[in-house]
mmCIF file of C-alpha atoms in Angstrom:
data_model
loop_
_atom_site.group_PDB
_atom_site.id
_atom_site.type_symbol
_atom_site.label_atom_id
_atom_site.label_comp_id
_atom_site.label_asym_id
_atom_site.label_seq_id
_atom_site.Cartn_x
_atom_site.Cartn_y
_atom_site.Cartn_z
ATOM 1 C CA MET A 1 -17.069 -20.514 -20.699
ATOM 2 C CA SER A 2 -18.658 -21.202 -24.070
ATOM 3 C CA GLY A 3 -16.104 -22.265 -26.630
ATOM 4 C CA ALA A 4 -13.599 -23.406 -24.010
ATOM 5 C CA SER A 5 -11.922 -26.758 -24.555
ATOM 6 C CA GLU A 6 -13.023 -29.664 -22.399
ATOM 7 C CA SER A 7 -9.768 -29.435 -20.435
ATOM 8 C CA GLN A 8 -10.515 -25.795 -19.561
ATOM 9 C CA ARG A 9 -14.161 -26.124 -18.545
ATOM 10 C CA LEU A 10 -15.101 -25.401 -14.947
ATOM 11 C CA PRO A 11 -16.568 -28.243 -12.896
ATOM 12 C CA VAL A 12 -20.346 -28.456 -13.031
ATOM 13 C CA LEU A 13 -21.722 -27.661 -9.584
ATOM 14 C CA PRO A 14 -25.280 -27.476 -8.195
ATOM 15 C CA ARG A 15 -26.919 -24.077 -8.672
ATOM 16 C CA GLU A 16 -27.732 -23.797 -4.964
ATOM 17 C CA MET A 17 -23.994 -23.944 -4.260
ATOM 18 C CA LEU A 18 -23.246 -21.078 -6.633
ATOM 19 C CA VAL A 19 -26.029 -18.593 -5.854
ATOM 20 C CA PRO A 20 -25.797 -16.936 -2.421
ATOM 21 C CA PRO A 21 -28.970 -16.606 -0.337
ATOM 22 C CA ARG A 22 -30.506 -13.188 0.263
ATOM 23 C CA PHE A 23 -29.582 -13.386 3.955
ATOM 24 C CA GLU A 24 -26.082 -14.747 4.569
ATOM 25 C CA ALA A 25 -26.244 -15.627 8.247
ATOM 26 C CA PRO A 26 -22.661 -17.007 8.479
ATOM 27 C CA THR A 27 -21.183 -13.728 7.259
ATOM 28 C CA TRP A 28 -23.353 -11.613 9.549
ATOM 29 C CA GLY A 29 -22.251 -13.820 12.436
ATOM 30 C CA LEU A 30 -18.588 -13.234 11.565
ATOM 31 C CA VAL A 31 -19.133 -9.463 11.462
ATOM 32 C CA LEU A 32 -20.517 -9.587 15.006
ATOM 33 C CA LEU A 33 -17.706 -11.903 16.140
ATOM 34 C CA CYS A 34 -15.033 -9.669 14.603
ATOM 35 C CA TYR A 35 -16.119 -6.349 16.113
ATOM 36 C CA GLY A 36 -17.433 -7.876 19.323
ATOM 37 C CA GLY A 37 -14.151 -9.692 19.916
ATOM 38 C CA TRP A 38 -12.142 -6.578 19.091
ATOM 39 C CA LEU A 39 -14.127 -4.399 21.485
ATOM 40 C CA ALA A 40 -14.110 -7.009 24.258
ATOM 41 C CA ALA A 41 -10.345 -7.412 23.976
ATOM 42 C CA GLY A 42 -9.730 -3.668 24.072
ATOM 43 C CA LEU A 43 -12.221 -2.709 26.772
ATOM 44 C CA TRP A 44 -12.134 -5.676 29.175
ATOM 45 C CA LEU A 45 -9.196 -7.952 28.395
ATOM 46 C CA TRP A 46 -6.549 -5.237 27.998
ATOM 47 C CA PRO A 47 -6.595 -4.129 31.669
ATOM 48 C CA VAL A 48 -6.246 -7.753 32.833
ATOM 49 C CA LEU A 49 -4.078 -9.534 30.247
ATOM 50 C CA PRO A 50 -2.689 -6.899 27.891
ATOM 51 C CA TRP A 51 -0.513 -9.279 25.870
ATOM 52 C CA LEU A 52 -3.489 -11.562 25.183
ATOM 53 C CA ALA A 53 -5.669 -8.559 24.325
ATOM 54 C CA LEU A 54 -3.184 -7.458 21.658
ATOM 55 C CA ILE A 55 -3.143 -10.945 20.134
ATOM 56 C CA VAL A 56 -6.946 -11.190 20.072
ATOM 57 C CA MET A 57 -7.188 -7.753 18.482
ATOM 58 C CA GLY A 58 -4.590 -8.793 15.897
ATOM 59 C CA VAL A 59 -6.700 -11.815 14.968
ATOM 60 C CA ALA A 60 -9.726 -9.498 14.694
ATOM 61 C CA VAL A 61 -7.741 -7.242 12.337
ATOM 62 C CA ALA A 62 -6.930 -10.247 10.128
ATOM 63 C CA LEU A 63 -10.568 -11.355 10.200
ATOM 64 C CA GLN A 64 -11.764 -7.897 9.189
ATOM 65 C CA SER A 65 -9.318 -7.969 6.274
ATOM 66 C CA SER A 66 -10.896 -11.239 5.151
ATOM 67 C CA LEU A 67 -14.361 -9.741 5.598
ATOM 68 C CA ALA A 68 -13.380 -6.699 3.512
ATOM 69 C CA HIS A 69 -12.426 -9.096 0.725
ATOM 70 C CA GLU A 70 -15.775 -10.837 1.066
ATOM 71 C CA VAL A 71 -17.647 -7.516 1.036
ATOM 72 C CA LEU A 72 -16.078 -6.236 -2.173
ATOM 73 C CA HIS A 73 -17.237 -9.434 -3.888
ATOM 74 C CA GLY A 74 -20.860 -8.634 -3.042
ATOM 75 C CA HIS A 75 -21.575 -10.159 0.372
ATOM 76 C CA PRO A 76 -23.391 -10.488 2.725
ATOM 77 C CA THR A 77 -26.237 -8.477 1.124
ATOM 78 C CA ARG A 78 -27.104 -7.250 -2.343
ATOM 79 C CA ASN A 79 -26.754 -3.656 -1.208
ATOM 80 C CA ALA A 80 -23.208 -2.452 -1.901
ATOM 81 C CA GLY A 81 -23.527 0.533 0.438
ATOM 82 C CA LEU A 82 -24.639 -1.612 3.365
ATOM 83 C CA ASN A 83 -21.891 -4.130 2.679
ATOM 84 C CA GLU A 84 -19.255 -1.396 2.709
ATOM 85 C CA ALA A 85 -20.631 0.016 5.963
ATOM 86 C CA LEU A 86 -19.916 -3.334 7.634
ATOM 87 C CA VAL A 87 -16.164 -2.859 7.122
ATOM 88 C CA TRP A 88 -16.048 0.939 7.271
ATOM 89 C CA LEU A 89 -14.462 1.053 10.731
ATOM 90 C CA PRO A 90 -10.747 0.676 9.864
ATOM 91 C CA ILE A 91 -9.495 -1.355 12.808
ATOM 92 C CA GLY A 92 -6.598 -2.487 10.606
ATOM 93 C CA ILE A 93 -5.542 1.184 10.253
ATOM 94 C CA PHE A 94 -3.355 1.025 7.160
ATOM 95 C CA TYR A 95 -5.540 0.392 4.099
ATOM 96 C CA ALA A 96 -8.314 2.494 2.596
ATOM 97 C CA TYR A 97 -11.104 0.054 1.757
ATOM 98 C CA ARG A 98 -12.216 1.779 -1.436
ATOM 99 C CA SER A 99 -8.692 1.788 -2.843
ATOM 100 C CA TYR A 100 -8.299 -1.868 -1.917
ATOM 101 C CA ARG A 101 -11.574 -2.644 -3.689
ATOM 102 C CA LEU A 102 -10.417 -0.957 -6.906
ATOM 103 C CA THR A 103 -7.044 -2.678 -6.987
ATOM 104 C CA HIS A 104 -8.371 -6.079 -5.955
ATOM 105 C CA LEU A 105 -11.041 -6.180 -8.634
ATOM 106 C CA GLN A 106 -8.343 -5.298 -11.159
ATOM 107 C CA HIS A 107 -6.299 -8.190 -9.754
ATOM 108 C CA HIS A 108 -9.107 -10.578 -10.742
ATOM 109 C CA ASN A 109 -8.173 -10.293 -14.425
ATOM 110 C CA ASP A 110 -6.692 -13.786 -14.603
ATOM 111 C CA GLU A 111 -5.169 -13.159 -18.024
ATOM 112 C CA ARG A 112 -2.872 -10.531 -16.452
ATOM 113 C CA LEU A 113 -2.203 -12.244 -13.124
ATOM 114 C CA THR A 114 1.391 -11.732 -11.881
ATOM 115 C CA ASP A 115 2.090 -8.872 -14.330
ATOM 116 C CA PRO A 116 4.211 -6.321 -12.416
ATOM 117 C CA TYR A 117 2.073 -3.463 -13.732
ATOM 118 C CA ASP A 118 -1.339 -4.848 -14.687
ATOM 119 C CA ASP A 119 -1.754 -6.926 -11.519
ATOM 120 C CA PRO A 120 -1.681 -4.609 -8.471
ATOM 121 C CA GLU A 121 -1.109 -7.561 -6.141
ATOM 122 C CA SER A 122 1.867 -9.048 -7.986
ATOM 123 C CA TYR A 123 5.095 -9.554 -6.051
ATOM 124 C CA TYR A 124 7.107 -9.729 -9.251
ATOM 125 C CA VAL A 125 8.874 -6.638 -10.580
ATOM 126 C CA ALA A 126 9.865 -5.700 -14.110
ATOM 127 C CA LEU A 127 13.373 -6.794 -15.054
ATOM 128 C CA PHE A 128 14.437 -3.257 -15.951
ATOM 129 C CA THR A 129 13.125 -1.993 -12.601
ATOM 130 C CA TRP A 130 15.067 -4.694 -10.758
ATOM 131 C CA ALA A 131 18.255 -3.766 -12.597
ATOM 132 C CA ARG A 132 18.007 -0.185 -11.311
ATOM 133 C CA MET A 133 17.195 -0.999 -7.696
ATOM 134 C CA PRO A 134 19.704 -0.242 -4.929
ATOM 135 C CA GLY A 135 21.288 -3.349 -3.440
ATOM 136 C CA VAL A 136 19.619 -2.783 -0.064
ATOM 137 C CA LEU A 137 16.162 -2.753 -1.622
ATOM 138 C CA ARG A 138 16.932 -5.918 -3.570
ATOM 139 C CA LEU A 139 17.941 -7.605 -0.320
ATOM 140 C CA VAL A 140 14.708 -6.495 1.361
ATOM 141 C CA LEU A 141 12.650 -7.911 -1.499
ATOM 142 C CA ARG A 142 14.563 -11.193 -1.447
ATOM 143 C CA VAL A 143 13.895 -11.573 2.279
ATOM 144 C CA ASN A 144 10.278 -10.623 1.615
ATOM 145 C CA ASN A 145 10.028 -13.543 -0.821
ATOM 146 C CA THR A 146 10.619 -16.067 1.952
ATOM 147 C CA LEU A 147 7.621 -17.001 4.071
ATOM 148 C CA LEU A 148 9.139 -15.818 7.352
ATOM 149 C CA GLY A 149 10.283 -12.610 5.688
ATOM 150 C CA ARG A 150 6.799 -12.017 4.298
ATOM 151 C CA VAL A 151 5.296 -12.413 7.762
ATOM 152 C CA VAL A 152 7.874 -10.306 9.630
ATOM 153 C CA ILE A 153 8.829 -7.483 7.258
ATOM 154 C CA GLY A 154 6.224 -8.047 4.564
ATOM 155 C CA PRO A 155 3.497 -6.006 6.286
ATOM 156 C CA TRP A 156 5.706 -2.919 6.307
ATOM 157 C CA VAL A 157 6.963 -3.471 2.753
ATOM 158 C CA ALA A 158 3.353 -3.709 1.578
ATOM 159 C CA VAL A 159 2.081 -0.762 3.629
ATOM 160 C CA ILE A 160 4.886 1.540 2.493
ATOM 161 C CA GLY A 161 4.483 0.525 -1.146
ATOM 162 C CA PHE A 162 0.698 0.883 -1.059
ATOM 163 C CA THR A 163 0.811 4.260 0.709
ATOM 164 C CA LEU A 164 3.386 5.704 -1.679
ATOM 165 C CA ALA A 165 1.375 4.541 -4.681
ATOM 166 C CA GLU A 166 -1.789 6.063 -3.219
ATOM 167 C CA ALA A 167 0.018 9.354 -2.517
ATOM 168 C CA ARG A 168 1.225 9.499 -6.132
ATOM 169 C CA ARG A 169 -2.329 9.010 -7.385
ATOM 170 C CA ILE A 170 -3.683 11.745 -5.126
ATOM 171 C CA LEU A 171 -0.940 14.163 -6.195
ATOM 172 C CA ALA A 172 -1.756 13.330 -9.813
ATOM 173 C CA GLY A 173 -5.358 14.393 -9.201
ATOM 174 C CA ASP A 174 -7.027 10.961 -8.990
ATOM 175 C CA ALA A 175 -10.476 11.757 -7.558
ATOM 176 C CA ARG A 176 -11.345 8.143 -6.707
ATOM 177 C CA THR A 177 -8.221 7.711 -4.587
ATOM 178 C CA ARG A 178 -8.826 11.047 -2.866
ATOM 179 C CA ASN A 179 -12.397 9.992 -2.114
ATOM 180 C CA ALA A 180 -11.233 6.625 -0.786
ATOM 181 C CA TRP A 181 -8.859 8.262 1.664
ATOM 182 C CA ALA A 182 -11.433 10.813 2.780
ATOM 183 C CA HIS A 183 -13.670 7.906 3.832
ATOM 184 C CA HIS A 184 -10.731 6.137 5.430
ATOM 185 C CA LEU A 185 -9.622 9.166 7.439
ATOM 186 C CA ALA A 186 -13.191 9.642 8.676
ATOM 187 C CA GLY A 187 -13.061 6.091 10.005
ATOM 188 C CA LEU A 188 -9.678 6.664 11.621
ATOM 189 C CA ALA A 189 -11.126 9.721 13.382
ATOM 190 C CA VAL A 190 -13.366 7.243 15.224
ATOM 191 C CA VAL A 191 -10.965 4.326 15.679
ATOM 192 C CA LEU A 192 -7.801 6.077 16.864
ATOM 193 C CA PRO A 193 -9.413 8.042 19.753
ATOM 194 C CA LEU A 194 -11.289 4.900 20.779
ATOM 195 C CA ILE A 195 -8.004 2.956 20.955
ATOM 196 C CA GLN A 196 -6.011 5.699 22.700
ATOM 197 C CA PHE A 197 -8.580 7.133 25.106
ATOM 198 C CA GLY A 198 -11.454 4.658 25.266
ATOM 199 C CA MET A 199 -9.308 1.543 25.678
ATOM 200 C CA GLY A 200 -6.138 3.143 27.013
ATOM 201 C CA ILE A 201 -3.910 1.421 24.441
ATOM 202 C CA PRO A 202 -1.157 3.672 23.055
ATOM 203 C CA VAL A 203 -1.694 4.040 19.319
ATOM 204 C CA TRP A 204 1.971 3.244 18.594
ATOM 205 C CA LEU A 205 1.610 -0.034 20.502
ATOM 206 C CA TYR A 206 -1.571 -0.855 18.608
ATOM 207 C CA LEU A 207 0.224 -0.310 15.283
ATOM 208 C CA LEU A 208 3.129 -2.529 16.334
ATOM 209 C CA GLY A 209 0.852 -5.083 18.008
ATOM 210 C CA PRO A 210 -2.547 -5.840 16.454
ATOM 211 C CA GLY A 211 -1.725 -3.921 13.276
ATOM 212 C CA TRP A 212 1.395 -5.975 12.621
ATOM 213 C CA ILE A 213 -0.121 -9.267 13.812
ATOM 214 C CA GLY A 214 -3.166 -8.897 11.583
ATOM 215 C CA LEU A 215 -1.172 -8.113 8.452
ATOM 216 C CA GLY A 216 1.341 -10.846 9.283
ATOM 217 C CA LEU A 217 -1.422 -13.456 9.499
ATOM 218 C CA ILE A 218 -2.872 -12.375 6.156
ATOM 219 C CA ALA A 219 0.645 -12.511 4.675
ATOM 220 C CA ILE A 220 0.678 -16.273 5.326
ATOM 221 C CA ARG A 221 -2.294 -16.655 3.010
ATOM 222 C CA SER A 222 -1.047 -14.324 0.299
ATOM 223 C CA TYR A 223 2.594 -15.502 0.344
ATOM 224 C CA CYS A 224 2.365 -17.770 -2.693
ATOM 225 C CA GLU A 225 -1.246 -17.340 -3.799
ATOM 226 C CA HIS A 226 0.001 -16.703 -7.326
ATOM 227 C CA GLN A 227 2.934 -17.752 -9.464
ATOM 228 C CA TRP A 228 3.876 -17.244 -13.084
ATOM 229 C CA ALA A 229 2.642 -19.915 -15.504
ATOM 230 C CA GLU A 230 1.951 -19.780 -19.242
ATOM 231 C CA ASP A 231 -1.572 -21.065 -18.622
ATOM 232 C CA PRO A 232 -3.497 -18.475 -16.540
ATOM 233 C CA ASN A 233 -5.177 -21.350 -14.687
ATOM 234 C CA GLY A 234 -1.800 -22.443 -13.357
ATOM 235 C CA ARG A 235 -1.154 -19.102 -11.667
ATOM 236 C CA THR A 236 -3.410 -19.520 -8.630
ATOM 237 C CA ILE A 237 -2.873 -21.828 -5.662
ATOM 238 C CA ILE A 238 -4.957 -24.395 -3.844
ATOM 239 C CA VAL A 239 -4.005 -25.034 -0.193
ATOM 240 C CA GLU A 240 -6.201 -27.960 0.722
ATOM 241 C CA SER A 241 -6.565 -27.555 4.473
ATOM 242 C CA SER A 242 -5.347 -25.449 7.369
ATOM 243 C CA LEU A 243 -6.308 -24.403 10.866
ATOM 244 C CA LEU A 244 -6.085 -20.858 9.500
ATOM 245 C CA ALA A 245 -8.576 -21.514 6.691
ATOM 246 C CA PRO A 246 -11.621 -20.144 8.594
ATOM 247 C CA LEU A 247 -9.689 -16.956 9.427
ATOM 248 C CA PHE A 248 -8.922 -16.594 5.720
ATOM 249 C CA LEU A 249 -12.609 -17.334 4.900
ATOM 250 C CA PHE A 250 -11.388 -20.356 2.962
ATOM 251 C CA ASN A 251 -9.374 -18.325 0.498
ATOM 252 C CA ASN A 252 -6.767 -21.027 0.914
ATOM 253 C CA LEU A 253 -8.839 -22.528 -1.920
ATOM 254 C CA HIS A 254 -7.826 -19.490 -3.893
ATOM 255 C CA PHE A 255 -8.130 -20.979 -7.354
ATOM 256 C CA VAL A 256 -11.754 -21.895 -6.656
ATOM 257 C CA HIS A 257 -12.398 -18.333 -5.503
ATOM 258 C CA HIS A 258 -10.850 -16.860 -8.660
ATOM 259 C CA LYS A 259 -13.036 -19.050 -10.847
ATOM 260 C CA LEU A 260 -16.174 -18.526 -8.738
ATOM 261 C CA PRO A 261 -15.668 -15.030 -7.239
ATOM 262 C CA ARG A 262 -19.343 -14.528 -6.330
ATOM 263 C CA VAL A 263 -19.598 -17.753 -4.338
ATOM 264 C CA PRO A 264 -19.674 -16.913 -0.585
ATOM 265 C CA TRP A 265 -16.796 -18.047 1.605
ATOM 266 C CA TYR A 266 -18.701 -20.742 3.489
ATOM 267 C CA ARG A 267 -19.508 -22.587 0.243
ATOM 268 C CA LEU A 268 -15.956 -22.703 -1.123
ATOM 269 C CA PRO A 269 -14.978 -25.929 0.739
ATOM 270 C CA GLY A 270 -18.074 -27.702 -0.585
ATOM 271 C CA ALA A 271 -17.417 -26.466 -4.115
ATOM 272 C CA TYR A 272 -13.871 -27.784 -3.864
ATOM 273 C CA ARG A 273 -14.808 -31.160 -2.382
ATOM 274 C CA ALA A 274 -17.480 -31.675 -5.028
ATOM 275 C CA ALA A 275 -14.878 -31.689 -7.794
ATOM 276 C CA ARG A 276 -11.471 -31.965 -6.109
ATOM 277 C CA GLU A 277 -9.695 -33.804 -8.923
ATOM 278 C CA GLU A 278 -11.128 -31.480 -11.574
ATOM 279 C CA TRP A 279 -10.015 -28.340 -9.727
ATOM 280 C CA GLN A 280 -6.505 -29.711 -9.318
ATOM 281 C CA ARG A 281 -6.299 -30.756 -12.957
ATOM 282 C CA LEU A 282 -7.552 -27.350 -14.075
ATOM 283 C CA ASN A 283 -4.956 -25.392 -12.072
ATOM 284 C CA GLY A 284 -2.115 -27.600 -13.267
ATOM 285 C CA GLY A 285 -1.409 -29.128 -9.883
ATOM 286 C CA TYR A 286 -0.370 -25.914 -8.122
ATOM 287 C CA VAL A 287 -1.509 -27.503 -4.875
ATOM 288 C CA PHE A 288 -0.121 -27.682 -1.324
ATOM 289 C CA PRO A 289 -1.663 -29.858 1.405
ATOM 290 C CA SER A 290 -1.334 -27.135 4.074
ATOM 291 C CA TYR A 291 0.407 -23.900 5.007
ATOM 292 C CA TYR A 292 2.723 -25.983 7.180
ATOM 293 C CA SER A 293 4.020 -27.672 4.037
ATOM 294 C CA ILE A 294 4.673 -24.230 2.542
ATOM 295 C CA LEU A 295 6.473 -23.206 5.741
ATOM 296 C CA ARG A 296 8.694 -26.280 5.575
ATOM 297 C CA ALA A 297 9.582 -25.586 1.955
ATOM 298 C CA TYR A 298 9.995 -21.816 1.995
ATOM 299 C CA ALA A 299 10.501 -20.596 5.562
ATOM 300 C CA TRP A 300 14.014 -19.372 4.733
ATOM 301 C CA ARG A 301 14.114 -19.985 0.981
ATOM 302 C CA VAL A 302 12.982 -17.654 -1.793
ATOM 303 C CA LYS A 303 10.145 -19.304 -3.711
ATOM 304 C CA GLU A 304 10.252 -17.164 -6.848
ATOM 305 C CA ASN A 305 12.804 -14.999 -8.591
ATOM 306 C CA ILE A 306 11.622 -11.427 -8.153
ATOM 307 C CA PRO A 307 12.021 -10.177 -11.757
ATOM 308 C CA HIS A 308 9.087 -11.503 -13.764
ATOM 309 C CA PRO A 309 10.311 -14.493 -15.787
ATOM 310 C CA ALA A 310 8.369 -13.680 -18.968
ATOM 311 C CA TRP A 311 6.826 -10.199 -19.002
ATOM 312 C CA ARG A 312 8.171 -6.652 -18.713
ATOM 313 C CA ARG A 313 11.685 -7.578 -19.734
ATOM 314 C CA GLU A 314 12.292 -4.203 -21.353
ATOM 315 C CA GLU A 315 11.290 -0.703 -20.351
ATOM 316 C CA THR A 316 8.852 -0.275 -23.224
ATOM 317 C CA GLY A 317 6.866 -2.930 -24.986
ATOM 318 C CA GLY A 318 6.688 -5.755 -22.419
ATOM 319 C CA ALA A 319 7.729 -9.075 -23.947
ATOM 320 C CA GLU A 320 4.245 -10.533 -23.805
ATOM 321 C CA SER A 321 1.923 -7.554 -23.984
ATOM 322 C CA GLY A 322 3.673 -5.322 -26.489
ATOM 323 C CA ARG A 323 2.308 -2.272 -24.638
ATOM 324 C CA ASP A 324 4.100 0.610 -23.018
ATOM 325 C CA ASP A 325 4.844 -0.051 -19.357
ATOM 326 C CA LYS A 326 2.818 2.339 -17.228
ATOM 327 C CA GLY A 327 2.147 2.172 -13.527
ATOM 328 C CA VAL A 328 -1.327 1.042 -12.568
#
């Protein structure tokens, strides 16, 4: 950050905290826990306690989603192909890993965070898009901007939106998206028969059980990860502590992750504790003590207006960017 003002400089942390080791034992252990727990629940727990098996498998789906995020940031090895192989089996069903990787890395452009077009993970929409939406869709998006709505209907809103966007790219001839889904479908050709015939769990029940549970848990983390602020540093949240933090691989400290994206998950709490006041000053105080505090504030209440408050106010030439609005 050469040339940055003192108020914008990142905290100075020990080098050993920032550089991951060649062998990341904690991440390898989580990979074994994730798939081992998923298989154990499906093969042995399902015949005995089916409701508990579905819950355990849902937690495994959420954990694999967190691991996929860790993998695309270069962990647990320095071999990208090996890392990808660790999350190739799509137990979460709905998302093609390679497409997620492309969109998520684009999301890490902090200067464009929350932009309805330039940030693929933004929950804001352009004002002119909002004005054209049917009333029913507006209602769905308003409900989706409450925490309980994000957990209950949010998974399906996200899956439908993501799938339609991916289909448009494939129909437009996007080779990378086509390749991503070819890999994903190959994984589904293993997972779906294993669920239906190997475990004896109807696929429809798996989609409505573990599939929904896993995405719903991740929706708690992503609900208000980002907000609009003039200063890009003020757009990313810090949730200081939570029982769910290990499941999220400590991405509750999301601002720290955005500033130090190559730091492995198990070092994020230490990086935060080492400079707690500096991190909070740098992100403008966008801090919550826990996800429970977010639940109390926004369980039934919309946190943000859905039309972006500053950008994409007109159909061409967004107010801030001055560029034509084109879908990502």
